[in-house]
Short mmCIF file of C-alpha atoms in Angstrom, two decimals:
data_model
loop_
_atom_site.label_atom_id
_atom_site.label_comp_id
_atom_site.label_asym_id
_atom_site.label_seq_id
_atom_site.Cartn_x
_atom_site.Cartn_y
_atom_site.Cartn_z
CA UNK A 1 35.55 24.62 11.66
CA UNK A 2 35.31 20.45 12.09
CA UNK A 3 38.99 19.54 10.37
CA UNK A 4 38.84 16.35 8.17
CA UNK A 5 42.02 15.09 7.18
CA UNK A 6 43.82 17.12 4.76
CA UNK A 7 44.40 13.94 2.33
CA UNK A 8 40.67 12.67 1.12
CA UNK A 9 40.40 13.56 -2.19
CA UNK A 10 37.57 14.31 -4.14
CA UNK A 11 36.51 10.53 -4.85
CA UNK A 12 36.90 8.73 -1.11
CA UNK A 13 34.94 12.22 -0.41
CA UNK A 14 31.65 10.43 -2.03
CA UNK A 15 33.15 7.31 -1.01
CA UNK A 16 32.99 7.55 3.05
CA UNK A 17 29.36 8.85 2.87
CA UNK A 18 28.17 6.83 0.47
CA UNK A 19 29.68 3.36 1.87
CA UNK A 20 28.11 4.96 5.01
CA UNK A 21 24.75 4.83 4.12
CA UNK A 22 25.06 1.26 2.88
CA UNK A 23 26.14 0.13 5.25
CA UNK A 24 23.76 1.78 7.49
CA UNK A 25 21.00 -0.06 4.93
CA UNK A 26 22.35 -3.49 5.63
CA UNK A 27 22.75 -3.70 8.59
CA UNK A 28 18.72 -1.82 9.59
CA UNK A 29 17.89 -4.66 6.54
CA UNK A 30 19.73 -7.96 9.09
CA UNK A 31 17.73 -5.54 12.23
CA UNK A 32 14.32 -5.96 10.08
CA UNK A 33 14.39 -9.35 9.32
CA UNK A 34 15.66 -10.79 12.29
CA UNK A 35 12.41 -9.72 13.72
CA UNK A 36 9.62 -9.90 10.84
CA UNK A 37 9.80 -13.95 11.11
CA UNK A 38 10.09 -15.50 6.69
CA UNK A 39 10.49 -12.65 3.76
CA UNK A 40 10.73 -13.02 0.65
CA UNK A 41 13.28 -10.34 -0.15
CA UNK A 42 11.61 -8.68 -3.96
CA UNK A 43 14.04 -9.79 -6.98
CA UNK A 44 16.79 -8.49 -8.74
CA UNK A 45 15.15 -9.77 -11.89
CA UNK A 46 11.15 -8.94 -12.22
CA UNK A 47 10.80 -12.78 -14.17
CA UNK A 48 11.86 -14.75 -11.21
CA UNK A 49 10.60 -16.12 -8.12
CA UNK A 50 10.84 -19.89 -6.67
CA UNK A 51 7.64 -20.17 -7.29
CA UNK A 52 4.71 -21.96 -9.75
CA UNK A 53 1.06 -21.55 -10.50
CA UNK A 54 -1.44 -21.57 -12.93
CA UNK A 55 -5.07 -20.11 -13.11
CA UNK A 56 -6.96 -23.23 -12.76
CA UNK A 57 -5.19 -24.05 -9.63
CA UNK A 58 -4.99 -21.24 -7.68
CA UNK A 59 -7.93 -19.61 -5.23
CA UNK A 60 -7.39 -17.36 -2.24
CA UNK A 61 -8.73 -19.12 1.22
CA UNK A 62 -9.12 -16.82 4.29
CA UNK A 63 -6.04 -16.59 7.32
CA UNK A 64 -7.54 -16.20 10.80
CA UNK A 65 -7.70 -14.93 12.99
CA UNK A 66 -9.09 -10.97 11.62
CA UNK A 67 -6.81 -8.45 12.23
CA UNK A 68 -10.60 -6.41 14.68
CA UNK A 69 -11.90 -5.45 17.34
CA UNK A 70 -12.56 -7.70 18.58
CA UNK A 71 -8.71 -9.82 18.23
CA UNK A 72 -7.26 -6.52 20.37
CA UNK A 73 -6.96 -4.10 17.30
CA UNK A 74 -8.88 -0.57 17.82
CA UNK A 75 -9.10 0.43 13.98
CA UNK A 76 -11.71 3.17 13.26
CA UNK A 77 -11.97 2.95 9.37
CA UNK A 78 -8.71 1.41 7.99
CA UNK A 79 -7.38 2.89 4.17
CA UNK A 80 -3.87 2.66 2.37
CA UNK A 81 -2.14 -0.85 3.08
CA UNK A 82 1.89 -0.67 1.63
CA UNK A 83 4.56 -3.34 2.46
CA UNK A 84 7.69 -1.57 2.31
CA UNK A 85 10.67 -2.62 1.36
CA UNK A 86 11.66 -3.66 4.53
CA UNK A 87 8.57 -5.87 4.61
CA UNK A 88 7.46 -4.61 7.54
CA UNK A 89 3.45 -3.24 6.77
CA UNK A 90 2.13 0.24 7.21
CA UNK A 91 -1.25 1.44 7.12
CA UNK A 92 -3.07 3.97 7.46
CA UNK A 93 -6.01 4.46 9.94
CA UNK A 94 -8.75 7.17 9.28
CA UNK A 95 -10.64 7.95 11.43
CA UNK A 96 -10.31 8.79 15.42
CA UNK A 97 -8.39 12.07 16.55
CA UNK A 98 -6.43 13.21 13.36
CA UNK A 99 -5.57 9.58 11.54
CA UNK A 100 -2.62 8.16 12.12
CA UNK A 101 0.25 5.47 10.37
CA UNK A 102 1.21 2.54 11.78
CA UNK A 103 3.73 0.26 11.33
CA UNK A 104 3.41 -3.45 11.52
CA UNK A 105 5.12 -6.97 11.17
CA UNK A 106 2.70 -8.70 9.27
CA UNK A 107 1.99 -11.58 11.92
CA UNK A 108 -0.12 -8.14 13.54
CA UNK A 109 2.06 -7.35 15.92
CA UNK A 110 2.40 -3.38 15.56
CA UNK A 111 5.85 -1.55 16.06
CA UNK A 112 4.68 2.08 16.04
CA UNK A 113 1.26 2.89 16.37
CA UNK A 114 1.64 6.35 14.85
CA UNK A 115 4.65 7.77 12.54
CA UNK A 116 3.44 10.28 11.35
CA UNK A 117 0.99 12.00 14.49
CA UNK A 118 3.73 15.29 14.96
CA UNK A 119 3.12 16.63 11.67
CA UNK A 120 -1.43 15.20 11.17
CA UNK A 121 -4.68 17.29 12.07
CA UNK A 122 -8.17 16.77 12.95
CA UNK A 123 -8.59 18.71 9.16
CA UNK A 124 -6.06 15.96 7.23
CA UNK A 125 -6.13 13.16 8.06
CA UNK A 126 -3.51 11.08 5.77
CA UNK A 127 -4.59 9.27 2.34
CA UNK A 128 -1.64 7.46 0.84
CA UNK A 129 1.52 6.32 2.24
CA UNK A 130 4.69 4.51 -0.16
CA UNK A 131 8.28 3.45 0.61
CA UNK A 132 11.69 3.91 -1.97
CA UNK A 133 14.34 1.28 -2.10
CA UNK A 134 16.38 3.92 0.26
CA UNK A 135 13.76 3.33 3.39
CA UNK A 136 12.21 6.82 3.02
CA UNK A 137 8.26 7.00 3.92
CA UNK A 138 5.96 8.85 2.85
CA UNK A 139 3.09 10.23 3.25
CA UNK A 140 0.39 12.82 1.56
CA UNK A 141 -2.59 13.73 3.21
CA UNK A 142 -4.82 15.60 0.95
CA UNK A 143 -2.96 18.85 0.91
CA UNK A 144 0.21 20.19 -1.66
CA UNK A 145 2.92 18.92 1.25
CA UNK A 146 4.90 15.58 0.67
CA UNK A 147 5.64 14.08 4.20
CA UNK A 148 9.32 12.11 4.86
CA UNK A 149 9.90 9.76 7.83
CA UNK A 150 12.90 7.48 7.38
CA UNK A 151 12.76 4.57 10.02
CA UNK A 152 17.00 4.26 10.04
CA UNK A 153 17.78 7.79 11.38
CA UNK A 154 14.38 7.95 14.20
CA UNK A 155 16.30 4.91 15.18
CA UNK A 156 19.55 6.04 15.82
CA UNK A 157 19.13 10.08 16.31
CA UNK A 158 21.09 12.71 14.84
CA UNK A 159 24.12 13.41 16.02
CA UNK A 160 25.02 16.35 14.15
CA UNK A 161 24.10 18.08 10.60
CA UNK A 162 26.29 19.66 8.47
CA UNK A 163 25.83 23.29 7.03
CA UNK A 164 29.27 24.32 4.39
CA UNK A 165 31.89 22.58 3.99
CA UNK A 166 36.09 24.75 3.18
CA UNK A 167 37.38 23.51 0.19
CA UNK A 168 40.91 23.72 -0.75
CA UNK A 169 41.39 24.43 -4.93
CA UNK A 170 44.77 21.96 -5.34
CA UNK A 171 45.33 24.17 -8.84
CA UNK A 172 44.82 27.40 -7.57
CA UNK A 173 45.49 27.20 -3.97
CA UNK A 174 42.31 28.91 -3.23
CA UNK A 175 40.04 28.29 -0.56
CA UNK A 176 36.29 28.40 -1.27
CA UNK A 177 32.61 27.70 1.15
CA UNK A 178 30.52 25.95 -0.25
CA UNK A 179 27.37 23.97 0.51
CA UNK A 180 26.35 20.14 0.20
CA UNK A 181 24.99 20.60 -2.82
CA UNK A 182 27.60 21.28 -4.45
CA UNK A 183 30.46 19.08 -3.03
CA UNK A 184 27.75 16.48 -3.77
CA UNK A 185 27.30 18.26 -7.57
CA UNK A 186 31.87 17.57 -7.57
CA UNK A 187 32.13 14.76 -6.21
CA UNK A 188 30.92 13.18 -9.18
CA UNK A 189 34.37 14.63 -11.51
CA UNK A 190 36.88 12.07 -11.26
CA UNK A 191 39.30 14.84 -12.29
CA UNK A 192 38.10 16.95 -10.03
CA UNK A 193 40.59 19.20 -8.21
CA UNK A 194 38.78 19.93 -5.24
CA UNK A 195 39.93 18.55 -1.93
CA UNK A 196 37.95 19.08 1.34
CA UNK A 197 39.44 20.01 4.47
CA UNK A 198 36.79 20.72 6.95
CA UNK A 199 33.35 21.70 7.45
CA UNK A 200 31.04 23.11 10.09
CA UNK A 201 28.19 21.81 11.76
CA UNK A 202 24.22 22.05 13.27
CA UNK A 203 23.49 20.35 16.38
CA UNK A 204 21.30 22.89 17.89
CA UNK A 205 18.23 20.09 19.42
CA UNK A 206 15.65 21.87 17.61
CA UNK A 207 17.20 21.67 14.32
CA UNK A 208 18.16 17.82 14.83
CA UNK A 209 14.30 16.78 16.23
CA UNK A 210 12.60 18.65 12.94
CA UNK A 211 14.45 15.87 10.97
CA UNK A 212 13.97 13.09 13.16
CA UNK A 213 10.29 12.65 13.18
CA UNK A 214 8.42 13.66 9.92
CA UNK A 215 9.31 16.35 7.97
CA UNK A 216 8.23 18.22 4.57
CA UNK A 217 9.82 16.48 1.11
CA UNK A 218 7.73 18.77 -0.87
CA UNK A 219 5.71 21.03 -1.57
CA UNK A 220 3.66 22.83 -4.40
CA UNK A 221 3.78 25.68 -4.98
CA UNK A 222 3.63 25.52 -8.41
CA UNK A 223 -0.54 24.92 -8.67
CA UNK A 224 -2.30 26.69 -6.42
CA UNK A 225 -4.93 23.42 -5.06
CA UNK A 226 -3.20 20.89 -5.38
CA UNK A 227 -4.01 18.00 -3.81
CA UNK A 228 -2.04 14.42 -3.28
CA UNK A 229 -4.46 11.25 -2.63
CA UNK A 230 -1.50 8.90 -3.07
CA UNK A 231 2.71 8.76 -3.15
CA UNK A 232 4.50 5.62 -4.48
CA UNK A 233 7.71 5.22 -3.56
CA UNK A 234 8.72 3.95 -7.03
CA UNK A 235 11.09 2.14 -8.71
CA UNK A 236 13.99 0.91 -6.76
CA UNK A 237 17.62 3.34 -7.39
CA UNK A 238 16.28 5.95 -9.50
CA UNK A 239 15.88 8.35 -6.96
CA UNK A 240 11.86 9.32 -8.62
CA UNK A 241 8.88 9.20 -6.91
CA UNK A 242 4.45 9.60 -8.42
CA UNK A 243 2.33 11.53 -6.86
CA UNK A 244 -1.50 11.05 -8.07
CA UNK A 245 -3.37 14.80 -7.71
CA UNK A 246 -6.99 15.13 -7.38
CA UNK A 247 -7.28 18.82 -7.71
CA UNK A 248 -9.20 20.91 -5.62
CA UNK A 249 -9.98 23.73 -7.73
CA UNK A 250 -10.40 27.03 -5.60
CA UNK A 251 -12.78 28.47 -7.98
CA UNK A 252 -15.90 26.95 -6.75
CA UNK A 253 -17.99 28.65 -9.19
CA UNK A 254 -16.07 26.88 -12.45
CA UNK A 255 -17.51 23.96 -14.18
CA UNK A 256 -15.05 21.28 -13.69
CA UNK A 257 -13.44 20.92 -10.20
CA UNK A 258 -10.84 18.34 -11.65
CA UNK A 259 -9.86 20.27 -14.80
CA UNK A 260 -5.75 20.26 -13.12
CA UNK A 261 -6.08 16.61 -12.06
CA UNK A 262 -3.01 14.99 -12.78
CA UNK A 263 -0.32 12.33 -12.21
CA UNK A 264 3.02 14.31 -11.36
CA UNK A 265 7.19 12.89 -10.51
CA UNK A 266 9.27 14.48 -8.05
CA UNK A 267 13.28 13.44 -8.06
CA UNK A 268 14.20 12.97 -4.35
CA UNK A 269 18.10 14.55 -3.80
CA UNK A 270 20.16 14.59 -1.13
CA UNK A 271 20.02 18.19 0.16
CA UNK A 272 22.19 17.86 3.55
CA UNK A 273 24.56 15.37 4.69
CA UNK A 274 24.31 14.21 8.36
CA UNK A 275 26.22 12.31 10.81
CA UNK A 276 24.01 10.05 13.42
CA UNK A 277 24.10 8.88 16.24
CA UNK A 278 25.93 5.69 15.76
CA UNK A 279 28.38 7.48 13.62
CA UNK A 280 26.90 6.85 10.01
CA UNK A 281 26.79 9.39 7.49
CA UNK A 282 23.75 9.80 6.35
CA UNK A 283 20.97 12.08 4.81
CA UNK A 284 18.48 14.44 5.00
CA UNK A 285 16.42 14.62 1.32
CA UNK A 286 14.56 17.03 -0.74
CA UNK A 287 11.68 16.74 -3.53
CA UNK A 288 11.79 18.53 -6.58
CA UNK A 289 9.65 18.75 -8.99
CA UNK A 290 10.80 16.25 -12.39
CA UNK A 291 7.17 16.10 -14.92
CA UNK A 292 4.02 15.55 -15.18
CA UNK A 293 3.14 12.48 -15.93
CA UNK A 294 -0.65 12.03 -17.26
CA UNK A 295 -3.14 15.12 -17.17
CA UNK A 296 -6.75 15.47 -17.26
CA UNK A 297 -9.39 12.77 -19.22
CA UNK A 298 -11.65 10.18 -19.05
CA UNK A 299 -10.04 7.98 -21.88
CA UNK A 300 -7.07 6.28 -21.86
CA UNK A 301 -3.89 7.03 -20.45
CA UNK A 302 -4.91 9.78 -18.80
CA UNK A 303 -7.03 10.25 -14.91
CA UNK A 304 -9.40 12.03 -13.53
CA UNK A 305 -10.26 12.56 -9.58
CA UNK A 306 -7.04 9.99 -9.13
CA UNK A 307 -7.50 7.12 -5.82
CA UNK A 308 -4.33 5.37 -5.66
CA UNK A 309 -0.87 4.04 -7.54
CA UNK A 310 2.00 1.93 -7.62
CA UNK A 311 4.77 0.99 -9.83
CA UNK A 312 6.98 -1.85 -10.87
CA UNK A 313 10.55 -2.08 -12.76
CA UNK A 314 10.07 -2.77 -16.28
CA UNK A 315 13.41 -3.33 -17.72
CA UNK A 316 16.77 -1.20 -16.66
CA UNK A 317 15.51 2.32 -18.09
CA UNK A 318 11.40 1.55 -17.87
CA UNK A 319 8.50 1.37 -15.55
CA UNK A 320 5.27 0.49 -15.21
CA UNK A 321 2.02 2.60 -13.35
CA UNK A 322 -0.71 1.29 -12.36
CA UNK A 323 -3.52 3.95 -11.06
CA UNK A 324 -7.00 4.20 -10.19
CA UNK A 325 -9.48 6.76 -10.93
CA UNK A 326 -12.92 7.15 -9.42
CA UNK A 327 -14.71 9.16 -12.16
CA UNK A 328 -14.14 8.91 -15.64
CA UNK A 329 -14.89 5.55 -18.10
CA UNK A 330 -11.85 3.69 -18.16
CA UNK A 331 -10.61 3.79 -14.19
CA UNK A 332 -7.90 1.24 -13.47
CA UNK A 333 -5.16 1.71 -15.90
CA UNK A 334 -1.08 0.78 -16.21
CA UNK A 335 1.13 3.43 -18.43
CA UNK A 336 4.85 2.08 -19.71
CA UNK A 337 7.60 4.61 -20.27
CA UNK A 338 10.36 7.04 -18.63
CA UNK A 339 10.74 10.52 -18.49
CA UNK A 340 10.43 10.77 -22.13
CA UNK A 341 7.32 8.59 -22.47
CA UNK A 342 4.57 7.28 -21.15
CA UNK A 343 2.11 5.09 -23.27
CA UNK A 344 -1.36 3.56 -22.08
CA UNK A 345 -0.01 -0.69 -21.56
CA UNK A 346 -3.68 -2.39 -22.15
CA UNK A 347 -4.89 -3.49 -24.88
CA UNK A 348 -7.69 -6.00 -26.58
CA UNK A 349 -6.37 -10.10 -27.22
CA UNK A 350 -8.28 -12.73 -29.53
CA UNK A 351 -9.54 -13.08 -26.52
CA UNK A 352 -11.64 -10.49 -26.17
CA UNK A 353 -11.14 -7.02 -24.03
CA UNK A 354 -9.69 -7.48 -20.54
CA UNK A 355 -12.10 -6.28 -18.22
CA UNK A 356 -10.13 -3.35 -17.08
CA UNK A 357 -10.76 -2.05 -20.60
CA UNK A 358 -14.60 -2.31 -20.09
CA UNK A 359 -16.70 0.90 -19.75
CA UNK A 360 -17.36 1.28 -16.13
CA UNK A 361 -16.74 -2.18 -15.01
CA UNK A 362 -15.05 -0.44 -11.38
CA UNK A 363 -17.02 1.53 -9.99
CA UNK A 364 -15.10 3.38 -7.10
CA UNK A 365 -11.44 1.85 -7.44
CA UNK A 366 -9.34 2.97 -4.35
CA UNK A 367 -6.62 0.63 -4.51
CA UNK A 368 -4.07 -1.11 -6.74
CA UNK A 369 -1.02 -3.47 -5.48
CA UNK A 370 1.20 -5.71 -7.98
CA UNK A 371 1.98 -8.88 -6.79
CA UNK A 372 5.72 -10.61 -7.62
CA UNK A 373 6.38 -12.10 -10.25
CA UNK A 374 6.66 -15.70 -10.74
CA UNK A 375 9.22 -17.90 -12.94
CA UNK A 376 6.84 -17.50 -15.90
CA UNK A 377 6.47 -13.94 -15.67
CA UNK A 378 3.44 -13.73 -14.31
CA UNK A 379 2.31 -11.19 -12.22
CA UNK A 380 -0.97 -10.98 -10.78
CA UNK A 381 -2.52 -7.11 -9.74
CA UNK A 382 -4.68 -6.75 -7.29
CA UNK A 383 -7.41 -3.95 -6.73
CA UNK A 384 -10.33 -2.81 -4.04
CA UNK A 385 -13.32 -1.57 -5.21
CA UNK A 386 -14.99 0.39 -2.47
CA UNK A 387 -18.35 0.77 -3.50
CA UNK A 388 -18.51 -2.67 -5.45
CA UNK A 389 -17.19 -3.98 -1.63
CA UNK A 390 -15.18 -6.06 -3.77
CA UNK A 391 -11.05 -7.66 -4.22
CA UNK A 392 -10.00 -8.87 -7.73
CA UNK A 393 -6.81 -10.49 -9.20
CA UNK A 394 -6.35 -9.42 -12.09
CA UNK A 395 -3.88 -11.03 -14.86
CA UNK A 396 -0.89 -8.68 -15.87
CA UNK A 397 -2.70 -8.09 -19.27
CA UNK A 398 -5.80 -7.26 -17.88
CA UNK A 399 -8.25 -10.04 -17.24
CA UNK A 400 -9.71 -11.07 -14.25
CA UNK A 401 -8.17 -13.92 -12.70
CA UNK A 402 -10.74 -14.06 -9.90
CA UNK A 403 -12.16 -12.53 -6.89
CA UNK A 404 -9.98 -11.95 -3.62
CA UNK A 405 -12.80 -11.57 -1.70
CA UNK A 406 -16.61 -10.05 -2.02
CA UNK A 407 -19.30 -8.31 -0.53
CA UNK A 408 -20.46 -11.26 0.80
CA UNK A 409 -19.66 -15.48 0.96
CA UNK A 410 -21.61 -18.72 0.11
CA UNK A 411 -21.33 -21.06 2.35
CA UNK A 412 -22.36 -24.48 1.30
CA UNK A 413 -24.05 -27.43 4.50
CA UNK A 414 -24.28 -30.47 4.39
CA UNK A 415 -26.51 -32.84 6.69
CA UNK A 416 -24.76 -33.03 9.90
CA UNK A 417 -22.67 -29.74 8.96
CA UNK A 418 -22.96 -26.52 11.75
CA UNK A 419 -22.87 -22.88 10.13
CA UNK A 420 -19.97 -22.33 13.19
CA UNK A 421 -17.85 -25.83 12.64
CA UNK A 422 -17.91 -24.54 9.40
CA UNK A 423 -16.96 -20.93 9.80
CA UNK A 424 -13.51 -22.41 12.42
CA UNK A 425 -12.52 -24.47 9.12
CA UNK A 426 -12.90 -21.45 6.86
CA UNK A 427 -10.62 -19.25 9.77
CA UNK A 428 -14.12 -16.74 9.31
CA UNK A 429 -14.78 -14.28 11.96
CA UNK A 430 -18.65 -13.21 12.37
CA UNK A 431 -20.22 -10.72 13.82
CA UNK A 432 -23.56 -10.13 15.79
CA UNK A 433 -24.61 -6.91 13.59
CA UNK A 434 -23.79 -8.66 10.58
CA UNK A 435 -26.86 -10.10 8.74
CA UNK A 436 -27.30 -13.65 6.18
CA UNK A 437 -29.39 -15.39 4.01
CA UNK A 438 -29.96 -18.85 4.03
CA UNK A 439 -30.57 -20.73 1.18
CA UNK A 440 -32.44 -24.67 1.29
CA UNK A 441 -32.61 -27.08 -1.42
CA UNK A 442 -35.82 -29.59 -1.25
CA UNK A 443 -34.41 -33.15 -1.15
CA UNK A 444 -35.67 -34.93 1.96
CA UNK A 445 -37.32 -34.44 4.67
CA UNK A 446 -35.13 -34.45 7.84
CA UNK A 447 -34.67 -32.52 10.71
CA UNK A 448 -31.64 -30.59 10.71
CA UNK A 449 -29.51 -27.88 13.40
CA UNK A 450 -27.07 -25.00 12.03
CA UNK A 451 -25.45 -22.53 14.51
CA UNK A 452 -25.61 -18.87 13.61
CA UNK A 453 -24.74 -15.78 14.55
CA UNK A 454 -26.33 -14.29 17.34
CA UNK A 455 -28.61 -11.03 16.70
CA UNK A 456 -31.21 -10.61 13.77
CA UNK A 457 -30.23 -13.68 11.04
CA UNK A 458 -31.85 -12.99 7.65
CA UNK A 459 -33.14 -16.11 5.79
CA UNK A 460 -34.09 -17.56 2.77
CA UNK A 461 -35.61 -21.07 2.41
CA UNK A 462 -36.17 -22.08 -1.49
CA UNK A 463 -38.46 -24.91 -1.47
CA UNK A 464 -38.74 -27.37 -5.37
CA UNK A 465 -41.88 -25.66 -6.27
CA UNK A 466 -40.08 -21.95 -6.97
CA UNK A 467 -41.69 -20.53 -3.59
CA UNK A 468 -39.03 -18.72 -1.54
CA UNK A 469 -40.36 -16.55 1.34
CA UNK A 470 -38.03 -14.50 3.79
CA UNK A 471 -38.06 -14.00 7.66
CA UNK A 472 -36.14 -11.92 9.86
CA UNK A 473 -35.79 -14.28 13.85
CA UNK A 474 -34.88 -12.61 16.34
CA UNK A 475 -36.02 -14.53 18.45
CA UNK A 476 -37.62 -16.87 15.51
CA UNK A 477 -40.91 -16.85 15.50
CA UNK A 478 -42.11 -18.50 12.44
CA UNK A 479 -43.78 -22.11 13.15
CA UNK A 480 -41.49 -23.56 10.62
CA UNK A 481 -38.09 -22.72 13.12
CA UNK A 482 -37.95 -23.91 16.95
CA UNK A 483 -35.15 -22.16 19.07
CA UNK A 484 -32.45 -23.67 21.19
CA UNK A 485 -30.64 -21.07 22.28
CA UNK A 486 -29.11 -18.10 20.77
CA UNK A 487 -27.23 -19.15 18.27
CA UNK A 488 -29.09 -22.55 18.15
CA UNK A 489 -32.33 -23.06 14.58
CA UNK A 490 -33.23 -26.18 14.47
CA UNK A 491 -34.91 -26.51 10.71
CA UNK A 492 -37.76 -29.22 10.47
CA UNK A 493 -39.47 -27.98 6.96
CA UNK A 494 -40.08 -31.22 6.30
CA UNK A 495 -37.56 -31.42 2.69
CA UNK A 496 -34.11 -30.01 3.81
CA UNK A 497 -31.20 -31.52 3.05
CA UNK A 498 -28.67 -28.82 1.68
CA UNK A 499 -28.16 -25.33 2.45
CA UNK A 500 -25.95 -22.28 1.18
CA UNK A 501 -25.33 -19.53 3.92
CA UNK A 502 -24.58 -16.27 2.35
CA UNK A 503 -23.23 -13.55 4.83
CA UNK A 504 -21.02 -10.32 4.45
CA UNK A 505 -18.01 -9.86 3.68
CA UNK A 506 -16.36 -6.09 2.15
CA UNK A 507 -17.89 -3.03 3.08
CA UNK A 508 -16.00 -0.52 1.66
CA UNK A 509 -12.61 -1.79 1.30
CA UNK A 510 -10.10 1.09 0.42
CA UNK A 511 -6.37 -0.78 1.07
CA UNK A 512 -5.16 -3.97 -0.28
CA UNK A 513 -1.17 -4.62 -0.15
CA UNK A 514 0.30 -8.09 -1.51
CA UNK A 515 3.55 -9.81 -0.94
CA UNK A 516 4.47 -13.96 -0.99
CA UNK A 517 0.87 -15.13 -2.15
CA UNK A 518 -0.02 -12.94 1.23
CA UNK A 519 -3.32 -10.27 0.43
CA UNK A 520 -4.59 -7.89 2.93
CA UNK A 521 -7.05 -6.57 2.70
CA UNK A 522 -8.67 -3.26 4.41
CA UNK A 523 -11.72 -3.67 5.19
CA UNK A 524 -12.81 -0.07 5.58
CA UNK A 525 -16.36 0.20 6.99
CA UNK A 526 -16.01 -3.32 9.08
CA UNK A 527 -12.79 -1.82 10.48
CA UNK A 528 -10.87 -4.81 10.25
CA UNK A 529 -8.15 -6.03 7.80
CA UNK A 530 -8.37 -8.99 6.47
CA UNK A 531 -5.81 -11.70 4.88
CA UNK A 532 -5.77 -13.89 1.97
CA UNK A 533 -3.27 -16.47 0.69
CA UNK A 534 -3.14 -17.89 -2.40
CA UNK A 535 -3.72 -21.74 -2.42
CA UNK A 536 0.38 -22.91 -3.50
CA UNK A 537 1.63 -19.90 -1.55
CA UNK A 538 2.01 -22.02 1.77
CA UNK A 539 5.59 -21.41 2.05
CA UNK A 540 5.44 -17.68 1.76
CA UNK A 541 2.71 -17.02 4.72
CA UNK A 542 4.67 -15.09 7.48
CA UNK A 543 5.57 -16.46 10.52
CA UNK A 544 3.20 -15.83 13.53
CA UNK A 545 4.91 -16.74 16.00
CA UNK A 546 8.65 -13.85 15.92
#
């Protein structure tokens, strides 16, 4: 029995572990911030932030370079992407052998390339990730399990796990053996007669490594067919996380395979007390079913074939849940409430019906993220629609703010411009396999040369007379075009002044995250991460040099 000073009373039993945990979290935050460049803390008041902007003076500007294979990354279908409370970026790479979860700085440096390697296999790659205010990182992989990894525990390692505790009842002088669950309940009682006098520990390497590595924090044994597709860490200080369950009916003959799709919440509670190698006391957590937040349906306040979920606090006792459905009528929704009720929270206004309430406005929304609120209380939220190849920003009332990135982008060229120079000015990266189209306004007869990417380029020429035609050039064969090298097309049609070039951008985006005016997009089928910043958010860019 490990002896603990006899004069520790019930209240001080509580104080020491909590103070140790808090000091550890503060220490970890300082270490991380020192290596993350400039990082904007989550505000205590969600209606304040040192930034003003209006809808009319904000645009989204692409940041270069892209995080792609050409720049040293090795993605194979990047998916869900999150920015944690620690200011770090977490990314699911769905391809490869088993899929993987990466931890990165927001300047693109990879810190850990496979966080959940020990629990992933080829049959169930990772699907969704989320982090809570305790820095617990959760991962789901389309099964009934929820996995947890805590970076502070992994950083320092576990010295031992407390198995049980010897307590003395000072009123009866009886000695009892309690579990940590019993102790943790009793320390909440300010009039407790119990005093902690000793404990037993477990320090077998297998036990320690089990909790230093990712472990199952919750397994749904209540419903056969649970298939969790995404997880949200919940609002700070509540100890509640949210899951979307894309139900997989074991009986394939049934007519409605989504009949039990749902959103649920879990209470994440302290299961065991541990001591880390640095002497700090910390906890092993366990998930307990809390409630069914929403059930299956196609209309408002229901879910069908859910793909993504995120939350933000509302006052002191409520939360807003944003989630995406890949089928049904209303595919992007928000509900407001707490454990007692959840109500649909988008409404029509005198200006009309917001886009998020319009039937089938979205095709297959795969990811949703909420930005910080500014001084005016404006908090944009972002939706990645994988089949429409679009990421758009929306006002809190559900009206479209503007597109961040789309399936294609148009660049206008003036006489004397070259495409490659304009690409450099706009921080755009082209790939040889991408095709683009060129439209020419007929104004004057002048020859111009424009750099194009090597490979097949689709050229669309539009003349004053309304005549249009397409020509695929590889190499150019039309007498109206002459080629000078692999990447230059010289146009001498006789009546060309301005050109606009349209080329593909997004292909199957399935992840979006935002912090400090910077939006990170998983451009899944192009195997890259794109970054855009709000045009008035320069001071919130991560420090690329650290």
